[in-house]
Amino acid sequence: MSLYTRSAPGKVILSGEHAVVYGYRAVAAAVSLTTTVTLRERAGASGIEESAIRDDRVWPALATVVPPEGLGVTIRSEVPVGCGMGSSAALTVATLRALAAREGREASFDELYTRGFLPERVLHGTPSGVDHAVSALGCVVVYRRDAGQPQITALTLPRRLRLVVADTGRGADTATMVAGVRERGPHGALRSIGALAEMVAAHLQRGEDPGPLFTENHALLRRIGVSTPQLDEACRRMVAAGASGAKLAGAGGGGVAIAAVDSDSELNVLEAVRAVGLRGFAVSVG
Ligand code: PMV
């Protein structure tokens, strides 16, 4: 019995979510949590054998790249599922890597990026591609998609950025959140979010704290209607506890908020997250 196992990391969007769908830049970072896919050769139709991601769309999404016959798929995930930390993109990338391994090769970035849109479209409607691009590259990237072509710059950070993540539990559906923004058409705010993302990238490259820009970014995300009272409260509490800034990260409507912390503030900020009944954990990026 042949098994092929590959992993890919989740991500956080440091700046630029939603605006990136309209061709503006976003900054996203891979995190050290991974989703792992195992393909098992078996007789008969392909299908999921076990999955940490419980979503009816998972098999229709994977069926866009997994052959219809002969493979059982097992999905394990350290990436919290359905909360804007990229579990679906990590699933997509891990699956494509495992399929390539079955053919005795490594998948190239171009293959992961191009074919990654197939499952991502089933899961997310009209994805910008930032999620699976950052998962495939596994670092901090500035991402933009212009006329269908990606422009991706990997950033080298002079120092790692420490973040506290506040997880509200389940997030809203990304496709629904993106459609809501499209309907409201807040073009000025989207342009401002794009400009902030460029400033965040510049701050990170200079080793400067992007925290205050996170807080500005969050205010704009509120303005385009993707925040919730719970996310607003989490951001407020994290800043009051000593974070230099905080924002929702990902599609919004739930999901996670992130705060920039240092070694002095981290424990206080984690405590503040738990005090409002949310799950909190710290990650480093860069
Ligand atoms: O995958 P999520 O839920 O973190 O959201 C992705 C970011 C969006 O900009 C909202 C959508 C996209 O395709 O870029």
PDB file of C-alpha atoms and ligand atoms in Angstrom:
ATOM      1  CA  MET A   1       0.000   0.000   0.000  1.00  0.00           C
ATOM      2  CA  SER A   2       1.531   3.323  -1.062  1.00  0.00           C
ATOM      3  CA  LEU A   3       1.084   6.462   1.007  1.00  0.00           C
ATOM      4  CA  TYR A   4       2.070   9.992   0.013  1.00  0.00           C
ATOM      5  CA  THR A   5       2.077  12.617   2.779  1.00  0.00           C
ATOM      6  CA  ARG A   6       2.801  16.311   2.370  1.00  0.00           C
ATOM      7  CA  SER A   7       2.149  19.437   4.461  1.00  0.00           C
ATOM      8  CA  ALA A   8       1.702  23.143   3.897  1.00  0.00           C
ATOM      9  CA  PRO A   9       1.468  26.065   6.310  1.00  0.00           C
ATOM     10  CA  GLY A  10      -1.444  28.292   7.219  1.00  0.00           C
ATOM     11  CA  LYS A  11      -1.140  32.049   7.052  1.00  0.00           C
ATOM     12  CA  VAL A  12      -2.193  35.354   8.514  1.00  0.00           C
ATOM     13  CA  ILE A  13      -2.905  38.403   6.418  1.00  0.00           C
ATOM     14  CA  LEU A  14      -0.933  41.243   7.988  1.00  0.00           C
ATOM     15  CA  SER A  15      -2.555  43.875   5.807  1.00  0.00           C
ATOM     16  CA  GLY A  16      -4.604  44.283   2.649  1.00  0.00           C
ATOM     17  CA  GLU A  17      -7.359  41.656   2.842  1.00  0.00           C
ATOM     18  CA  HIS A  18     -10.359  42.401   0.628  1.00  0.00           C
ATOM     19  CA  ALA A  19      -8.462  45.201  -1.170  1.00  0.00           C
ATOM     20  CA  VAL A  20      -6.240  42.483  -2.693  1.00  0.00           C
ATOM     21  CA  VAL A  21      -9.302  41.126  -4.532  1.00  0.00           C
ATOM     22  CA  TYR A  22      -9.332  44.454  -6.470  1.00  0.00           C
ATOM     23  CA  GLY A  23      -5.668  44.374  -7.485  1.00  0.00           C
ATOM     24  CA  TYR A  24      -4.191  46.225  -4.499  1.00  0.00           C
ATOM     25  CA  ARG A  25      -1.245  44.861  -2.557  1.00  0.00           C
ATOM     26  CA  ALA A  26      -1.572  42.650   0.515  1.00  0.00           C
ATOM     27  CA  VAL A  27       1.058  41.472   2.982  1.00  0.00           C
ATOM     28  CA  ALA A  28       0.657  37.937   4.265  1.00  0.00           C
ATOM     29  CA  ALA A  29       2.821  35.638   6.320  1.00  0.00           C
ATOM     30  CA  ALA A  30       3.015  31.873   6.625  1.00  0.00           C
ATOM     31  CA  VAL A  31       2.698  30.600  10.202  1.00  0.00           C
ATOM     32  CA  SER A  32       4.293  27.548  11.773  1.00  0.00           C
ATOM     33  CA  LEU A  33       0.996  25.611  11.905  1.00  0.00           C
ATOM     34  CA  THR A  34       0.432  23.147   9.061  1.00  0.00           C
ATOM     35  CA  THR A  35      -2.239  21.112   7.313  1.00  0.00           C
ATOM     36  CA  THR A  36      -1.163  17.626   6.256  1.00  0.00           C
ATOM     37  CA  VAL A  37      -2.631  15.498   3.479  1.00  0.00           C
ATOM     38  CA  THR A  38      -2.027  11.781   3.047  1.00  0.00           C
ATOM     39  CA  LEU A  39      -3.015  10.072  -0.193  1.00  0.00           C
ATOM     40  CA  ARG A  40      -3.503   6.309  -0.029  1.00  0.00           C
ATOM     41  CA  GLU A  41      -3.670   4.145  -3.142  1.00  0.00           C
ATOM     42  CA  ARG A  42      -6.908   2.148  -3.017  1.00  0.00           C
ATOM     43  CA  ALA A  43      -9.303   0.378  -5.337  1.00  0.00           C
ATOM     44  CA  GLY A  44     -12.398   2.164  -6.604  1.00  0.00           C
ATOM     45  CA  ALA A  45     -13.492   5.769  -6.540  1.00  0.00           C
ATOM     46  CA  SER A  46     -11.339   8.406  -4.851  1.00  0.00           C
ATOM     47  CA  GLY A  47     -12.722  10.107  -1.771  1.00  0.00           C
ATOM     48  CA  ILE A  48     -12.023  11.446   1.693  1.00  0.00           C
ATOM     49  CA  GLU A  49     -11.223   8.831   4.339  1.00  0.00           C
ATOM     50  CA  GLU A  50     -10.765  11.150   7.294  1.00  0.00           C
ATOM     51  CA  SER A  51     -10.832  14.926   7.564  1.00  0.00           C
ATOM     52  CA  ALA A  52     -10.109  17.522  10.223  1.00  0.00           C
ATOM     53  CA  ILE A  53     -11.843  20.046   7.960  1.00  0.00           C
ATOM     54  CA  ARG A  54     -15.564  19.452   8.125  1.00  0.00           C
ATOM     55  CA  ASP A  55     -17.040  21.312   5.212  1.00  0.00           C
ATOM     56  CA  ASP A  56     -19.237  19.827   2.491  1.00  0.00           C
ATOM     57  CA  ARG A  57     -17.203  21.649  -0.125  1.00  0.00           C
ATOM     58  CA  VAL A  58     -13.908  19.933   0.715  1.00  0.00           C
ATOM     59  CA  TRP A  59     -14.370  16.942  -1.569  1.00  0.00           C
ATOM     60  CA  PRO A  60     -15.845  18.927  -4.505  1.00  0.00           C
ATOM     61  CA  ALA A  61     -12.830  21.245  -4.130  1.00  0.00           C
ATOM     62  CA  LEU A  62     -10.245  18.462  -4.001  1.00  0.00           C
ATOM     63  CA  ALA A  63     -11.964  16.595  -6.837  1.00  0.00           C
ATOM     64  CA  THR A  64     -10.834  19.416  -9.151  1.00  0.00           C
ATOM     65  CA  VAL A  65      -7.258  18.118  -8.782  1.00  0.00           C
ATOM     66  CA  VAL A  66      -7.442  14.567  -7.353  1.00  0.00           C
ATOM     67  CA  PRO A  67      -8.061  11.851  -9.996  1.00  0.00           C
ATOM     68  CA  PRO A  68     -11.568  10.342  -9.758  1.00  0.00           C
ATOM     69  CA  GLU A  69     -10.286   6.796  -9.169  1.00  0.00           C
ATOM     70  CA  GLY A  70      -7.791   5.170  -6.869  1.00  0.00           C
ATOM     71  CA  LEU A  71      -7.011   7.537  -3.983  1.00  0.00           C
ATOM     72  CA  GLY A  72      -8.209   7.895  -0.404  1.00  0.00           C
ATOM     73  CA  VAL A  73      -7.476  11.265   1.206  1.00  0.00           C
ATOM     74  CA  THR A  74      -6.760  11.872   4.888  1.00  0.00           C
ATOM     75  CA  ILE A  75      -6.597  15.477   6.111  1.00  0.00           C
ATOM     76  CA  ARG A  76      -5.069  16.549   9.416  1.00  0.00           C
ATOM     77  CA  SER A  77      -4.756  20.159  10.465  1.00  0.00           C
ATOM     78  CA  GLU A  78      -2.948  22.134  13.150  1.00  0.00           C
ATOM     79  CA  VAL A  79      -4.219  25.265  11.395  1.00  0.00           C
ATOM     80  CA  PRO A  80      -7.470  26.294  13.086  1.00  0.00           C
ATOM     81  CA  VAL A  81     -10.200  25.511  10.559  1.00  0.00           C
ATOM     82  CA  GLY A  82     -12.477  28.086   8.945  1.00  0.00           C
ATOM     83  CA  CYS A  83     -11.191  31.134  10.782  1.00  0.00           C
ATOM     84  CA  GLY A  84      -9.142  33.024   8.214  1.00  0.00           C
ATOM     85  CA  MET A  85      -5.822  31.320   8.939  1.00  0.00           C
ATOM     86  CA  GLY A  86      -5.644  29.646   5.571  1.00  0.00           C
ATOM     87  CA  SER A  87      -6.581  26.040   6.400  1.00  0.00           C
ATOM     88  CA  SER A  88      -8.198  25.648   2.968  1.00  0.00           C
ATOM     89  CA  ALA A  89      -5.205  27.089   1.109  1.00  0.00           C
ATOM     90  CA  ALA A  90      -2.880  24.859   3.138  1.00  0.00           C
ATOM     91  CA  LEU A  91      -5.128  21.918   2.234  1.00  0.00           C
ATOM     92  CA  THR A  92      -4.915  22.853  -1.447  1.00  0.00           C
ATOM     93  CA  VAL A  93      -1.122  23.179  -1.425  1.00  0.00           C
ATOM     94  CA  ALA A  94      -0.557  20.026   0.651  1.00  0.00           C
ATOM     95  CA  THR A  95      -2.817  18.041  -1.713  1.00  0.00           C
ATOM     96  CA  LEU A  96      -0.993  19.255  -4.828  1.00  0.00           C
ATOM     97  CA  ARG A  97       2.346  18.430  -3.176  1.00  0.00           C
ATOM     98  CA  ALA A  98       1.139  14.929  -2.273  1.00  0.00           C
ATOM     99  CA  LEU A  99      -0.127  14.380  -5.840  1.00  0.00           C
ATOM    100  CA  ALA A 100       3.270  15.415  -7.218  1.00  0.00           C
ATOM    101  CA  ALA A 101       4.998  13.107  -4.695  1.00  0.00           C
ATOM    102  CA  ARG A 102       2.896  10.254  -6.058  1.00  0.00           C
ATOM    103  CA  GLU A 103       4.453  11.013  -9.436  1.00  0.00           C
ATOM    104  CA  GLY A 104       7.908  10.954  -7.834  1.00  0.00           C
ATOM    105  CA  ARG A 105       8.554  14.694  -8.040  1.00  0.00           C
ATOM    106  CA  GLU A 106       8.247  17.952  -6.133  1.00  0.00           C
ATOM    107  CA  ALA A 107       5.576  20.434  -7.208  1.00  0.00           C
ATOM    108  CA  SER A 108       6.941  23.768  -8.435  1.00  0.00           C
ATOM    109  CA  PHE A 109       5.595  27.079  -7.160  1.00  0.00           C
ATOM    110  CA  ASP A 110       4.064  27.781 -10.583  1.00  0.00           C
ATOM    111  CA  GLU A 111       2.176  24.504 -10.483  1.00  0.00           C
ATOM    112  CA  LEU A 112       0.979  25.068  -6.898  1.00  0.00           C
ATOM    113  CA  TYR A 113      -0.120  28.603  -7.720  1.00  0.00           C
ATOM    114  CA  THR A 114      -1.845  27.898 -11.038  1.00  0.00           C
ATOM    115  CA  ARG A 115      -3.547  24.628 -10.129  1.00  0.00           C
ATOM    116  CA  GLY A 116      -4.284  25.918  -6.633  1.00  0.00           C
ATOM    117  CA  PHE A 117      -6.977  28.187  -8.040  1.00  0.00           C
ATOM    118  CA  LEU A 118      -9.096  25.118  -8.933  1.00  0.00           C
ATOM    119  CA  PRO A 119      -9.909  23.986  -5.378  1.00  0.00           C
ATOM    120  CA  GLU A 120      -9.686  27.558  -4.052  1.00  0.00           C
ATOM    121  CA  ARG A 121     -12.440  28.694  -6.441  1.00  0.00           C
ATOM    122  CA  VAL A 122     -14.760  25.974  -5.149  1.00  0.00           C
ATOM    123  CA  LEU A 123     -14.009  26.969  -1.559  1.00  0.00           C
ATOM    124  CA  HIS A 124     -13.794  30.765  -1.922  1.00  0.00           C
ATOM    125  CA  GLY A 125     -15.609  31.913  -5.056  1.00  0.00           C
ATOM    126  CA  THR A 126     -13.257  34.518  -6.531  1.00  0.00           C
ATOM    127  CA  PRO A 127      -9.998  34.143  -4.601  1.00  0.00           C
ATOM    128  CA  SER A 128      -7.238  36.689  -5.116  1.00  0.00           C
ATOM    129  CA  GLY A 129      -4.735  33.835  -4.786  1.00  0.00           C
ATOM    130  CA  VAL A 130      -2.899  35.370  -1.838  1.00  0.00           C
ATOM    131  CA  ASP A 131      -3.767  32.510   0.526  1.00  0.00           C
ATOM    132  CA  HIS A 132      -2.392  29.648  -1.509  1.00  0.00           C
ATOM    133  CA  ALA A 133       0.553  31.729  -2.815  1.00  0.00           C
ATOM    134  CA  VAL A 134       1.783  32.410   0.720  1.00  0.00           C
ATOM    135  CA  SER A 135       1.158  28.822   1.788  1.00  0.00           C
ATOM    136  CA  ALA A 136       3.189  27.571  -1.197  1.00  0.00           C
ATOM    137  CA  LEU A 137       6.068  29.987  -0.513  1.00  0.00           C
ATOM    138  CA  GLY A 138       6.051  29.596   3.283  1.00  0.00           C
ATOM    139  CA  CYS A 139       7.373  33.077   4.103  1.00  0.00           C
ATOM    140  CA  VAL A 140       6.242  36.724   4.333  1.00  0.00           C
ATOM    141  CA  VAL A 141       5.111  38.032   0.954  1.00  0.00           C
ATOM    142  CA  VAL A 142       3.797  41.164  -0.650  1.00  0.00           C
ATOM    143  CA  TYR A 143       1.182  39.952  -3.112  1.00  0.00           C
ATOM    144  CA  ARG A 144      -0.714  41.616  -5.892  1.00  0.00           C
ATOM    145  CA  ARG A 145      -2.674  40.168  -8.781  1.00  0.00           C
ATOM    146  CA  ASP A 146      -2.823  42.381 -11.816  1.00  0.00           C
ATOM    147  CA  ALA A 147      -4.767  41.350 -14.935  1.00  0.00           C
ATOM    148  CA  GLY A 148      -4.610  37.735 -13.762  1.00  0.00           C
ATOM    149  CA  GLN A 149      -0.836  37.838 -13.258  1.00  0.00           C
ATOM    150  CA  PRO A 150       0.647  37.548  -9.759  1.00  0.00           C
ATOM    151  CA  GLN A 151       3.320  39.962  -8.595  1.00  0.00           C
ATOM    152  CA  ILE A 152       4.904  38.418  -5.545  1.00  0.00           C
ATOM    153  CA  THR A 153       7.819  39.685  -3.486  1.00  0.00           C
ATOM    154  CA  ALA A 154       9.192  37.620  -0.626  1.00  0.00           C
ATOM    155  CA  LEU A 155      10.189  39.888   2.270  1.00  0.00           C
ATOM    156  CA  THR A 156      13.217  39.345   4.454  1.00  0.00           C
ATOM    157  CA  LEU A 157      12.477  40.792   7.868  1.00  0.00           C
ATOM    158  CA  PRO A 158      15.412  42.071   9.952  1.00  0.00           C
ATOM    159  CA  ARG A 159      13.550  40.761  12.993  1.00  0.00           C
ATOM    160  CA  ARG A 160      10.722  38.328  13.479  1.00  0.00           C
ATOM    161  CA  LEU A 161       7.323  39.761  14.237  1.00  0.00           C
ATOM    162  CA  ARG A 162       5.512  38.374  17.259  1.00  0.00           C
ATOM    163  CA  LEU A 163       1.726  38.227  17.075  1.00  0.00           C
ATOM    164  CA  VAL A 164      -1.038  37.251  19.451  1.00  0.00           C
ATOM    165  CA  VAL A 165      -3.953  35.630  17.624  1.00  0.00           C
ATOM    166  CA  ALA A 166      -7.456  35.918  19.106  1.00  0.00           C
ATOM    167  CA  ASP A 167      -9.666  33.199  17.655  1.00  0.00           C
ATOM    168  CA  THR A 168     -13.421  33.838  17.780  1.00  0.00           C
ATOM    169  CA  GLY A 169     -14.207  30.236  16.767  1.00  0.00           C
ATOM    170  CA  ARG A 170     -15.829  29.876  13.378  1.00  0.00           C
ATOM    171  CA  GLY A 171     -15.514  32.584  10.785  1.00  0.00           C
ATOM    172  CA  ALA A 172     -18.019  33.602   8.178  1.00  0.00           C
ATOM    173  CA  ASP A 173     -17.827  32.195   4.673  1.00  0.00           C
ATOM    174  CA  THR A 174     -15.090  34.021   2.717  1.00  0.00           C
ATOM    175  CA  ALA A 175     -17.063  34.026  -0.561  1.00  0.00           C
ATOM    176  CA  THR A 176     -20.039  35.636   1.220  1.00  0.00           C
ATOM    177  CA  MET A 177     -17.846  38.286   2.861  1.00  0.00           C
ATOM    178  CA  VAL A 178     -16.133  39.111  -0.449  1.00  0.00           C
ATOM    179  CA  ALA A 179     -19.531  39.314  -2.205  1.00  0.00           C
ATOM    180  CA  GLY A 180     -20.835  41.676   0.505  1.00  0.00           C
ATOM    181  CA  VAL A 181     -17.912  44.051  -0.025  1.00  0.00           C
ATOM    182  CA  ARG A 182     -18.427  43.921  -3.803  1.00  0.00           C
ATOM    183  CA  GLU A 183     -22.085  44.849  -3.344  1.00  0.00           C
ATOM    184  CA  ARG A 184     -21.293  47.782  -1.050  1.00  0.00           C
ATOM    185  CA  GLY A 185     -18.449  48.926  -3.352  1.00  0.00           C
ATOM    186  CA  PRO A 186     -16.421  50.957  -0.828  1.00  0.00           C
ATOM    187  CA  HIS A 187     -13.760  51.951  -3.385  1.00  0.00           C
ATOM    188  CA  GLY A 188     -12.127  54.779  -1.411  1.00  0.00           C
ATOM    189  CA  ALA A 189     -11.632  52.595   1.667  1.00  0.00           C
ATOM    190  CA  LEU A 190     -10.268  49.723  -0.440  1.00  0.00           C
ATOM    191  CA  ARG A 191      -7.728  52.094  -2.019  1.00  0.00           C
ATOM    192  CA  SER A 192      -6.697  53.264   1.480  1.00  0.00           C
ATOM    193  CA  ILE A 193      -6.304  49.655   2.624  1.00  0.00           C
ATOM    194  CA  GLY A 194      -4.039  49.009  -0.374  1.00  0.00           C
ATOM    195  CA  ALA A 195      -1.917  52.043   0.532  1.00  0.00           C
ATOM    196  CA  LEU A 196      -1.661  50.857   4.160  1.00  0.00           C
ATOM    197  CA  ALA A 197      -0.482  47.424   3.021  1.00  0.00           C
ATOM    198  CA  GLU A 198       2.402  49.090   1.185  1.00  0.00           C
ATOM    199  CA  MET A 199       3.295  50.977   4.371  1.00  0.00           C
ATOM    200  CA  VAL A 200       3.154  47.766   6.410  1.00  0.00           C
ATOM    201  CA  ALA A 201       5.548  46.111   3.943  1.00  0.00           C
ATOM    202  CA  ALA A 202       7.966  49.057   4.210  1.00  0.00           C
ATOM    203  CA  HIS A 203       7.792  49.018   8.037  1.00  0.00           C
ATOM    204  CA  LEU A 204       8.488  45.287   8.153  1.00  0.00           C
ATOM    205  CA  GLN A 205      11.465  45.591   5.816  1.00  0.00           C
ATOM    206  CA  ARG A 206      12.960  48.318   8.005  1.00  0.00           C
ATOM    207  CA  GLY A 207      12.400  46.225  11.141  1.00  0.00           C
ATOM    208  CA  GLU A 208       9.822  48.735  12.431  1.00  0.00           C
ATOM    209  CA  ASP A 209       6.722  47.868  14.387  1.00  0.00           C
ATOM    210  CA  PRO A 210       3.670  47.689  12.081  1.00  0.00           C
ATOM    211  CA  GLY A 211       1.262  47.666  15.064  1.00  0.00           C
ATOM    212  CA  PRO A 212      -0.175  51.198  14.715  1.00  0.00           C
ATOM    213  CA  LEU A 213      -0.834  50.495  11.029  1.00  0.00           C
ATOM    214  CA  PHE A 214      -2.751  47.349  12.044  1.00  0.00           C
ATOM    215  CA  THR A 215      -5.095  49.543  14.092  1.00  0.00           C
ATOM    216  CA  GLU A 216      -5.640  51.901  11.133  1.00  0.00           C
ATOM    217  CA  ASN A 217      -6.221  48.894   8.886  1.00  0.00           C
ATOM    218  CA  HIS A 218      -8.819  47.550  11.289  1.00  0.00           C
ATOM    219  CA  ALA A 219     -10.716  50.864  11.243  1.00  0.00           C
ATOM    220  CA  LEU A 220     -10.886  50.644   7.440  1.00  0.00           C
ATOM    221  CA  LEU A 221     -12.020  47.009   7.578  1.00  0.00           C
ATOM    222  CA  ARG A 222     -14.806  48.159   9.903  1.00  0.00           C
ATOM    223  CA  ARG A 223     -15.706  50.805   7.383  1.00  0.00           C
ATOM    224  CA  ILE A 224     -16.098  48.266   4.571  1.00  0.00           C
ATOM    225  CA  GLY A 225     -18.404  46.264   6.842  1.00  0.00           C
ATOM    226  CA  VAL A 226     -16.406  43.096   7.528  1.00  0.00           C
ATOM    227  CA  SER A 227     -15.748  43.462  11.253  1.00  0.00           C
ATOM    228  CA  THR A 228     -18.018  42.342  14.092  1.00  0.00           C
ATOM    229  CA  PRO A 229     -18.537  43.742  17.612  1.00  0.00           C
ATOM    230  CA  GLN A 230     -16.616  40.742  18.945  1.00  0.00           C
ATOM    231  CA  LEU A 231     -13.603  41.423  16.695  1.00  0.00           C
ATOM    232  CA  ASP A 232     -13.722  45.145  17.559  1.00  0.00           C
ATOM    233  CA  GLU A 233     -13.780  44.297  21.270  1.00  0.00           C
ATOM    234  CA  ALA A 234     -10.910  41.810  20.918  1.00  0.00           C
ATOM    235  CA  CYS A 235      -8.789  44.433  19.115  1.00  0.00           C
ATOM    236  CA  ARG A 236      -9.613  47.107  21.708  1.00  0.00           C
ATOM    237  CA  ARG A 237      -8.778  44.795  24.615  1.00  0.00           C
ATOM    238  CA  MET A 238      -5.502  43.642  23.070  1.00  0.00           C
ATOM    239  CA  VAL A 239      -4.344  47.227  22.550  1.00  0.00           C
ATOM    240  CA  ALA A 240      -5.454  48.198  26.079  1.00  0.00           C
ATOM    241  CA  ALA A 241      -3.381  45.253  27.362  1.00  0.00           C
ATOM    242  CA  GLY A 242      -0.225  46.567  25.692  1.00  0.00           C
ATOM    243  CA  ALA A 243      -0.256  45.452  22.041  1.00  0.00           C
ATOM    244  CA  SER A 244       1.050  48.161  19.713  1.00  0.00           C
ATOM    245  CA  GLY A 245      -1.893  47.609  17.368  1.00  0.00           C
ATOM    246  CA  ALA A 246      -4.507  45.063  16.324  1.00  0.00           C
ATOM    247  CA  LYS A 247      -6.739  44.153  13.405  1.00  0.00           C
ATOM    248  CA  LEU A 248      -9.012  41.429  12.184  1.00  0.00           C
ATOM    249  CA  ALA A 249      -7.139  39.141   9.798  1.00  0.00           C
ATOM    250  CA  GLY A 250      -8.711  37.407   6.825  1.00  0.00           C
ATOM    251  CA  ALA A 251     -12.201  37.737   5.437  1.00  0.00           C
ATOM    252  CA  GLY A 252     -13.780  38.911   8.732  1.00  0.00           C
ATOM    253  CA  GLY A 253     -17.335  38.334   9.927  1.00  0.00           C
ATOM    254  CA  GLY A 254     -15.672  36.239  12.660  1.00  0.00           C
ATOM    255  CA  GLY A 255     -12.423  34.341  12.385  1.00  0.00           C
ATOM    256  CA  VAL A 256      -9.316  35.806  13.977  1.00  0.00           C
ATOM    257  CA  ALA A 257      -7.849  39.111  15.068  1.00  0.00           C
ATOM    258  CA  ILE A 258      -4.094  39.630  15.363  1.00  0.00           C
ATOM    259  CA  ALA A 259      -2.111  41.987  17.585  1.00  0.00           C
ATOM    260  CA  ALA A 260       1.528  43.028  17.376  1.00  0.00           C
ATOM    261  CA  VAL A 261       3.218  42.311  20.711  1.00  0.00           C
ATOM    262  CA  ASP A 262       6.674  42.250  22.274  1.00  0.00           C
ATOM    263  CA  SER A 263       8.064  40.111  25.061  1.00  0.00           C
ATOM    264  CA  ASP A 264       6.826  42.608  27.680  1.00  0.00           C
ATOM    265  CA  SER A 265       3.222  42.737  26.477  1.00  0.00           C
ATOM    266  CA  GLU A 266       2.657  39.199  25.152  1.00  0.00           C
ATOM    267  CA  LEU A 267       1.392  37.539  28.337  1.00  0.00           C
ATOM    268  CA  ASN A 268      -0.875  40.468  29.221  1.00  0.00           C
ATOM    269  CA  VAL A 269      -2.360  40.467  25.741  1.00  0.00           C
ATOM    270  CA  LEU A 270      -2.956  36.702  25.838  1.00  0.00           C
ATOM    271  CA  GLU A 271      -4.626  37.158  29.208  1.00  0.00           C
ATOM    272  CA  ALA A 272      -6.883  39.903  27.783  1.00  0.00           C
ATOM    273  CA  VAL A 273      -7.938  37.614  24.923  1.00  0.00           C
ATOM    274  CA  ARG A 274      -8.837  34.822  27.330  1.00  0.00           C
ATOM    275  CA  ALA A 275     -10.667  37.276  29.589  1.00  0.00           C
ATOM    276  CA  VAL A 276     -13.140  37.979  26.770  1.00  0.00           C
ATOM    277  CA  GLY A 277     -13.710  34.246  26.339  1.00  0.00           C
ATOM    278  CA  LEU A 278     -11.668  33.760  23.166  1.00  0.00           C
ATOM    279  CA  ARG A 279      -8.889  31.298  22.445  1.00  0.00           C
ATOM    280  CA  GLY A 280      -5.553  33.073  22.298  1.00  0.00           C
ATOM    281  CA  PHE A 281      -2.144  31.940  21.123  1.00  0.00           C
ATOM    282  CA  ALA A 282       1.092  33.529  19.976  1.00  0.00           C
ATOM    283  CA  VAL A 283       2.906  33.000  16.671  1.00  0.00           C
ATOM    284  CA  SER A 284       6.096  34.407  15.172  1.00  0.00           C
ATOM    285  CA  VAL A 285       6.363  35.357  11.517  1.00  0.00           C
ATOM    286  CA  GLY A 286       9.290  36.374   9.346  1.00  0.00           C
TER     287      GLY A 286
HETATM  288  O1  PMV B   1      -9.058  33.110   3.454  1.00  0.00           O
HETATM  289  P1  PMV B   1      -9.498  34.237   4.287  1.00  0.00           P
HETATM  290  O2  PMV B   1     -10.831  34.027   4.903  1.00  0.00           O
HETATM  291  O3  PMV B   1      -8.422  34.619   5.244  1.00  0.00           O
HETATM  292  O4  PMV B   1      -9.694  35.521   3.335  1.00  0.00           O
HETATM  293  C1  PMV B   1      -8.852  35.761   2.283  1.00  0.00           C
HETATM  294  C2  PMV B   1      -8.621  37.196   2.067  1.00  0.00           C
HETATM  295  C3  PMV B   1      -9.616  37.939   1.192  1.00  0.00           C
HETATM  296  O5  PMV B   1      -8.891  39.089   0.734  1.00  0.00           O
HETATM  297  C4  PMV B   1     -10.819  38.396   1.990  1.00  0.00           C
HETATM  298  C5  PMV B   1     -10.089  37.131  -0.003  1.00  0.00           C
HETATM  299  C6  PMV B   1      -9.024  36.856  -1.067  1.00  0.00           C
HETATM  300  O6  PMV B   1      -9.297  35.993  -1.900  1.00  0.00           O
HETATM  301  O7  PMV B   1      -7.976  37.504  -1.083  1.00  0.00           O
END
